[in-house]
Amino acid sequence: MAIVNPFKAVRATRDKVGLVSSKSYEIYATKKLKAKLKYNPYTFLHVINPGYKYNQETLGEQRFKLVHNRYLEFKEDGVFKQDEKPAFYLYKKTTPESTFCGIIAATSVEDYNNDIIKKHEGTLHLRELLFENYLKNTGFNAEPVLLTYPDNTTIAKIIEKHLLKRPEYEFTTTDKNTHCIWLIDKQQEIEIIQNAFKEISALYIADGHHRSSSSCLLARRLQEENPDHTGLEAYNFFMSYLIPESHLKVYEFNRFVKDLNGLTVDEFLIELDAYFRIENKGQSLYVPKEKHHFSMYLNGNYYSLYLRKTGYEFTDVLSQLDTEILYKTVLKPILGIQDIRTDTRISYAPKKNNSLELKEKVDNGEFQVAFGLVPINIEEIKQIADANLQMPPKSTYIEPKLRSALTIYEF
């Protein structure tokens, strides 16, 4: 039984939302970030980068407190206003390739702790603590966790009804994506949505494992500090964007390795032969189409790699993931990459737009070998989460990617 609640969002006025909302600030290259800050006084990036006002970089708690101050200034100047009554926020993002539609809501820390909200990735404790400290000092969260749920007819009917109305927000960004938000604030519809989610046994984190885990750490801290804790306080929940499984898009991350661990090309191919049937495709672009099939670009040639089932043992759902197979058969034993989180010899890139990236990055000398995979599907993600297992890093590139400050959740 999943708890999903409406909340009173802080959000930009309708005339400024297209200027305020931004991509996650980590995405911006330094030059582009500076241009955004220079030419757009309303961008939320001013809140997240408070040192720009003083022409200096700020770090740690000092930065977090300045973020809080910039946020207050946006509220004082009327750029941000808080809704007077709780609502669900129906958000539709339309890209040139896809349409995503779901509900922004407050989801339960208790559900996270009780494994009703399920995880498929591990988290780094230092990063959890950093973001918990950020939340504690700023008092808000502007980026929802991306959750997915099984397609539900009841929820879909309410969504379809509101899509026929004029949106509260409608704007298009320079990347040709259109963003629309509707408010669902009638009590009857709110209760129908809440009851529908109560019938759903589990929600799955698609993106935002560190944000959700940090929110739970903050809730634990604030519970201990509050002698009158009731469980209804805002800190007992975190902002999420819930979309049906059919709307989720999952892409693969390709792997790039800088060297062959001291092996020649021929020696490397012989080592691979123990695990794979190998076929040299020459200059013909090869993209794998099935699970346990891989593409490889090496020394000017594409190769197909088909896993030899007799040389590899499937022991659980994790062992069947292509990212795990590649690690267990190639990256660790042959190329000597023990820790794929920290080893600087390996790099990753999502195969979303560039099918020639394997070739390009190897031919230009940046890497010596590259591997392509097929995407992991939503059922595999759920199986891993249900088994309380963790995927290797960079196993999935999941869309939609969400903008900051469309809705803001205060603690």
PDB file of N, CA, C and O in Angstrom, residues 120-122 209 253 255 312 317-328 331 338-341 346 348 373 376 380 384 389-397:
ATOM      1  N   HIS A 120      17.019  -0.081  -6.837  1.00  0.00           N
ATOM      2  CA  HIS A 120      17.816  -1.031  -7.631  1.00  0.00           C
ATOM      3  C   HIS A 120      19.279  -0.602  -7.747  1.00  0.00           C
ATOM      4  O   HIS A 120      20.070  -1.277  -8.392  1.00  0.00           O
ATOM      5  N   GLU A 121      19.631   0.527  -7.119  1.00  0.00           N
ATOM      6  CA  GLU A 121      21.017   1.004  -7.159  1.00  0.00           C
ATOM      7  C   GLU A 121      21.522   1.225  -5.745  1.00  0.00           C
ATOM      8  O   GLU A 121      20.749   1.574  -4.838  1.00  0.00           O
ATOM      9  N   GLY A 122      22.829   1.053  -5.561  1.00  0.00           N
ATOM     10  CA  GLY A 122      23.441   1.398  -4.300  1.00  0.00           C
ATOM     11  C   GLY A 122      23.674   2.895  -4.220  1.00  0.00           C
ATOM     12  O   GLY A 122      23.627   3.620  -5.214  1.00  0.00           O
ATOM     13  N   HIS A 209      18.079   7.878  -6.450  1.00  0.00           N
ATOM     14  CA  HIS A 209      18.351   7.064  -5.257  1.00  0.00           C
ATOM     15  C   HIS A 209      19.002   7.880  -4.149  1.00  0.00           C
ATOM     16  O   HIS A 209      18.670   7.697  -2.964  1.00  0.00           O
ATOM     17  N   PHE A 253      23.970   2.294 -21.188  1.00  0.00           N
ATOM     18  CA  PHE A 253      25.233   3.005 -21.121  1.00  0.00           C
ATOM     19  C   PHE A 253      26.296   2.152 -21.804  1.00  0.00           C
ATOM     20  O   PHE A 253      26.491   0.988 -21.452  1.00  0.00           O
ATOM     21  N   ARG A 255      30.300   1.239 -22.598  1.00  0.00           N
ATOM     22  CA  ARG A 255      31.516   1.241 -21.799  1.00  0.00           C
ATOM     23  C   ARG A 255      32.730   1.529 -22.680  1.00  0.00           C
ATOM     24  O   ARG A 255      32.850   0.954 -23.768  1.00  0.00           O
ATOM     25  N   TYR A 312      29.589 -19.490 -18.537  1.00  0.00           N
ATOM     26  CA  TYR A 312      29.130 -18.491 -17.571  1.00  0.00           C
ATOM     27  C   TYR A 312      27.913 -19.047 -16.847  1.00  0.00           C
ATOM     28  O   TYR A 312      26.987 -19.566 -17.474  1.00  0.00           O
ATOM     29  N   VAL A 317      19.045 -13.131 -10.575  1.00  0.00           N
ATOM     30  CA  VAL A 317      18.643 -12.147 -11.597  1.00  0.00           C
ATOM     31  C   VAL A 317      19.773 -11.168 -11.898  1.00  0.00           C
ATOM     32  O   VAL A 317      19.898 -10.688 -13.032  1.00  0.00           O
ATOM     33  N   LEU A 318      20.603 -10.868 -10.904  1.00  0.00           N
ATOM     34  CA  LEU A 318      21.722  -9.954 -11.141  1.00  0.00           C
ATOM     35  C   LEU A 318      22.721 -10.561 -12.117  1.00  0.00           C
ATOM     36  O   LEU A 318      23.222  -9.871 -13.020  1.00  0.00           O
ATOM     37  N   SER A 319      23.001 -11.842 -11.977  1.00  0.00           N
ATOM     38  CA  SER A 319      23.985 -12.489 -12.845  1.00  0.00           C
ATOM     39  C   SER A 319      23.533 -12.531 -14.299  1.00  0.00           C
ATOM     40  O   SER A 319      24.341 -12.764 -15.190  1.00  0.00           O
ATOM     41  N   GLN A 320      22.241 -12.311 -14.554  1.00  0.00           N
ATOM     42  CA  GLN A 320      21.713 -12.332 -15.915  1.00  0.00           C
ATOM     43  C   GLN A 320      21.746 -10.956 -16.594  1.00  0.00           C
ATOM     44  O   GLN A 320      21.477 -10.859 -17.794  1.00  0.00           O
ATOM     45  N   LEU A 321      22.069  -9.899 -15.830  1.00  0.00           N
ATOM     46  CA  LEU A 321      22.147  -8.565 -16.421  1.00  0.00           C
ATOM     47  C   LEU A 321      23.378  -8.448 -17.308  1.00  0.00           C
ATOM     48  O   LEU A 321      24.467  -8.861 -16.930  1.00  0.00           O
ATOM     49  N   ASP A 322      23.222  -7.830 -18.460  1.00  0.00           N
ATOM     50  CA  ASP A 322      24.349  -7.696 -19.373  1.00  0.00           C
ATOM     51  C   ASP A 322      25.479  -6.857 -18.768  1.00  0.00           C
ATOM     52  O   ASP A 322      26.658  -7.126 -19.023  1.00  0.00           O
ATOM     53  N   THR A 323      25.139  -5.827 -17.982  1.00  0.00           N
ATOM     54  CA  THR A 323      26.192  -5.024 -17.360  1.00  0.00           C
ATOM     55  C   THR A 323      27.002  -5.856 -16.366  1.00  0.00           C
ATOM     56  O   THR A 323      28.217  -5.682 -16.247  1.00  0.00           O
ATOM     57  N   GLU A 324      26.343  -6.756 -15.656  1.00  0.00           N
ATOM     58  CA  GLU A 324      27.039  -7.630 -14.717  1.00  0.00           C
ATOM     59  C   GLU A 324      27.870  -8.669 -15.465  1.00  0.00           C
ATOM     60  O   GLU A 324      29.004  -8.986 -15.074  1.00  0.00           O
ATOM     61  N   ILE A 325      27.322  -9.205 -16.549  1.00  0.00           N
ATOM     62  CA  ILE A 325      28.045 -10.190 -17.356  1.00  0.00           C
ATOM     63  C   ILE A 325      29.333  -9.585 -17.908  1.00  0.00           C
ATOM     64  O   ILE A 325      30.410 -10.195 -17.843  1.00  0.00           O
ATOM     65  N   LEU A 326      29.242  -8.372 -18.449  1.00  0.00           N
ATOM     66  CA  LEU A 326      30.425  -7.732 -19.014  1.00  0.00           C
ATOM     67  C   LEU A 326      31.486  -7.496 -17.931  1.00  0.00           C
ATOM     68  O   LEU A 326      32.684  -7.680 -18.172  1.00  0.00           O
ATOM     69  N   TYR A 327      31.036  -7.114 -16.751  1.00  0.00           N
ATOM     70  CA  TYR A 327      31.984  -6.903 -15.658  1.00  0.00           C
ATOM     71  C   TYR A 327      32.648  -8.213 -15.244  1.00  0.00           C
ATOM     72  O   TYR A 327      33.877  -8.278 -15.084  1.00  0.00           O
ATOM     73  N   LYS A 328      31.863  -9.272 -15.088  1.00  0.00           N
ATOM     74  CA  LYS A 328      32.380 -10.547 -14.582  1.00  0.00           C
ATOM     75  C   LYS A 328      33.259 -11.277 -15.603  1.00  0.00           C
ATOM     76  O   LYS A 328      34.149 -12.049 -15.228  1.00  0.00           O
ATOM     77  N   LEU A 331      35.614  -6.939 -17.952  1.00  0.00           N
ATOM     78  CA  LEU A 331      36.190  -5.766 -17.290  1.00  0.00           C
ATOM     79  C   LEU A 331      37.078  -6.146 -16.113  1.00  0.00           C
ATOM     80  O   LEU A 331      38.188  -5.619 -15.964  1.00  0.00           O
ATOM     81  N   GLN A 338      38.819  -3.472 -11.192  1.00  0.00           N
ATOM     82  CA  GLN A 338      38.219  -4.060  -9.998  1.00  0.00           C
ATOM     83  C   GLN A 338      37.006  -3.264  -9.517  1.00  0.00           C
ATOM     84  O   GLN A 338      35.952  -3.839  -9.240  1.00  0.00           O
ATOM     85  N   ASP A 339      37.167  -1.963  -9.412  1.00  0.00           N
ATOM     86  CA  ASP A 339      36.093  -1.107  -8.905  1.00  0.00           C
ATOM     87  C   ASP A 339      35.608  -0.214 -10.039  1.00  0.00           C
ATOM     88  O   ASP A 339      36.256   0.773 -10.395  1.00  0.00           O
ATOM     89  N   ILE A 340      34.466  -0.554 -10.595  1.00  0.00           N
ATOM     90  CA  ILE A 340      33.973   0.200 -11.750  1.00  0.00           C
ATOM     91  C   ILE A 340      33.378   1.545 -11.354  1.00  0.00           C
ATOM     92  O   ILE A 340      33.042   2.351 -12.222  1.00  0.00           O
ATOM     93  N   ARG A 341      33.270   1.812 -10.058  1.00  0.00           N
ATOM     94  CA  ARG A 341      32.812   3.131  -9.610  1.00  0.00           C
ATOM     95  C   ARG A 341      33.944   4.151  -9.635  1.00  0.00           C
ATOM     96  O   ARG A 341      33.703   5.341  -9.858  1.00  0.00           O
ATOM     97  N   ILE A 346      38.016   3.507 -16.994  1.00  0.00           N
ATOM     98  CA  ILE A 346      36.740   3.211 -17.651  1.00  0.00           C
ATOM     99  C   ILE A 346      35.850   4.442 -17.633  1.00  0.00           C
ATOM    100  O   ILE A 346      35.866   5.232 -16.685  1.00  0.00           O
ATOM    101  N   TYR A 348      31.809   6.007 -19.268  1.00  0.00           N
ATOM    102  CA  TYR A 348      30.475   5.587 -19.691  1.00  0.00           C
ATOM    103  C   TYR A 348      29.800   6.707 -20.477  1.00  0.00           C
ATOM    104  O   TYR A 348      30.034   7.883 -20.236  1.00  0.00           O
ATOM    105  N   LEU A 373      25.884  -2.321 -25.470  1.00  0.00           N
ATOM    106  CA  LEU A 373      24.961  -3.273 -24.856  1.00  0.00           C
ATOM    107  C   LEU A 373      23.543  -2.994 -25.327  1.00  0.00           C
ATOM    108  O   LEU A 373      23.257  -1.944 -25.916  1.00  0.00           O
ATOM    109  N   ILE A 376      18.598  -2.413 -20.596  1.00  0.00           N
ATOM    110  CA  ILE A 376      17.909  -3.186 -19.563  1.00  0.00           C
ATOM    111  C   ILE A 376      16.451  -2.740 -19.545  1.00  0.00           C
ATOM    112  O   ILE A 376      16.149  -1.557 -19.714  1.00  0.00           O
ATOM    113  N   GLU A 380      13.411  -6.153 -15.658  1.00  0.00           N
ATOM    114  CA  GLU A 380      14.683  -6.495 -15.034  1.00  0.00           C
ATOM    115  C   GLU A 380      14.971  -5.567 -13.853  1.00  0.00           C
ATOM    116  O   GLU A 380      15.467  -6.005 -12.805  1.00  0.00           O
ATOM    117  N   ILE A 384      15.432  -6.921  -9.958  1.00  0.00           N
ATOM    118  CA  ILE A 384      16.590  -6.600  -9.131  1.00  0.00           C
ATOM    119  C   ILE A 384      16.137  -5.958  -7.820  1.00  0.00           C
ATOM    120  O   ILE A 384      16.609  -6.310  -6.728  1.00  0.00           O
ATOM    121  N   LEU A 389      18.727  -6.573  -4.621  1.00  0.00           N
ATOM    122  CA  LEU A 389      20.051  -6.583  -5.222  1.00  0.00           C
ATOM    123  C   LEU A 389      20.336  -5.209  -5.826  1.00  0.00           C
ATOM    124  O   LEU A 389      19.437  -4.365  -5.933  1.00  0.00           O
ATOM    125  N   GLN A 390      21.569  -4.993  -6.221  1.00  0.00           N
ATOM    126  CA  GLN A 390      21.974  -3.712  -6.787  1.00  0.00           C
ATOM    127  C   GLN A 390      22.628  -3.907  -8.143  1.00  0.00           C
ATOM    128  O   GLN A 390      23.500  -4.766  -8.297  1.00  0.00           O
ATOM    129  N   MET A 391      22.195  -3.109  -9.105  1.00  0.00           N
ATOM    130  CA  MET A 391      22.815  -3.149 -10.424  1.00  0.00           C
ATOM    131  C   MET A 391      24.204  -2.527 -10.385  1.00  0.00           C
ATOM    132  O   MET A 391      24.491  -1.670  -9.545  1.00  0.00           O
ATOM    133  N   PRO A 392      25.084  -2.924 -11.293  1.00  0.00           N
ATOM    134  CA  PRO A 392      26.365  -2.213 -11.426  1.00  0.00           C
ATOM    135  C   PRO A 392      26.114  -0.752 -11.784  1.00  0.00           C
ATOM    136  O   PRO A 392      25.066  -0.411 -12.351  1.00  0.00           O
ATOM    137  N   PRO A 393      27.046   0.137 -11.460  1.00  0.00           N
ATOM    138  CA  PRO A 393      26.881   1.553 -11.836  1.00  0.00           C
ATOM    139  C   PRO A 393      26.688   1.702 -13.341  1.00  0.00           C
ATOM    140  O   PRO A 393      27.195   0.911 -14.132  1.00  0.00           O
ATOM    141  N   LYS A 394      25.941   2.731 -13.694  1.00  0.00           N
ATOM    142  CA  LYS A 394      25.705   3.072 -15.096  1.00  0.00           C
ATOM    143  C   LYS A 394      25.116   1.889 -15.867  1.00  0.00           C
ATOM    144  O   LYS A 394      25.545   1.565 -16.970  1.00  0.00           O
ATOM    145  N   SER A 395      24.129   1.252 -15.254  1.00  0.00           N
ATOM    146  CA  SER A 395      23.430   0.175 -15.963  1.00  0.00           C
ATOM    147  C   SER A 395      22.285   0.715 -16.802  1.00  0.00           C
ATOM    148  O   SER A 395      21.910   0.111 -17.808  1.00  0.00           O
ATOM    149  N   THR A 396      21.716   1.843 -16.374  1.00  0.00           N
ATOM    150  CA  THR A 396      20.564   2.390 -17.082  1.00  0.00           C
ATOM    151  C   THR A 396      20.686   3.904 -17.221  1.00  0.00           C
ATOM    152  O   THR A 396      21.200   4.586 -16.329  1.00  0.00           O
ATOM    153  N   TYR A 397      20.219   4.413 -18.346  1.00  0.00           N
ATOM    154  CA  TYR A 397      20.018   5.837 -18.539  1.00  0.00           C
ATOM    155  C   TYR A 397      18.518   6.000 -18.747  1.00  0.00           C
ATOM    156  O   TYR A 397      17.967   5.541 -19.756  1.00  0.00           O
TER     157      TYR A 397
END
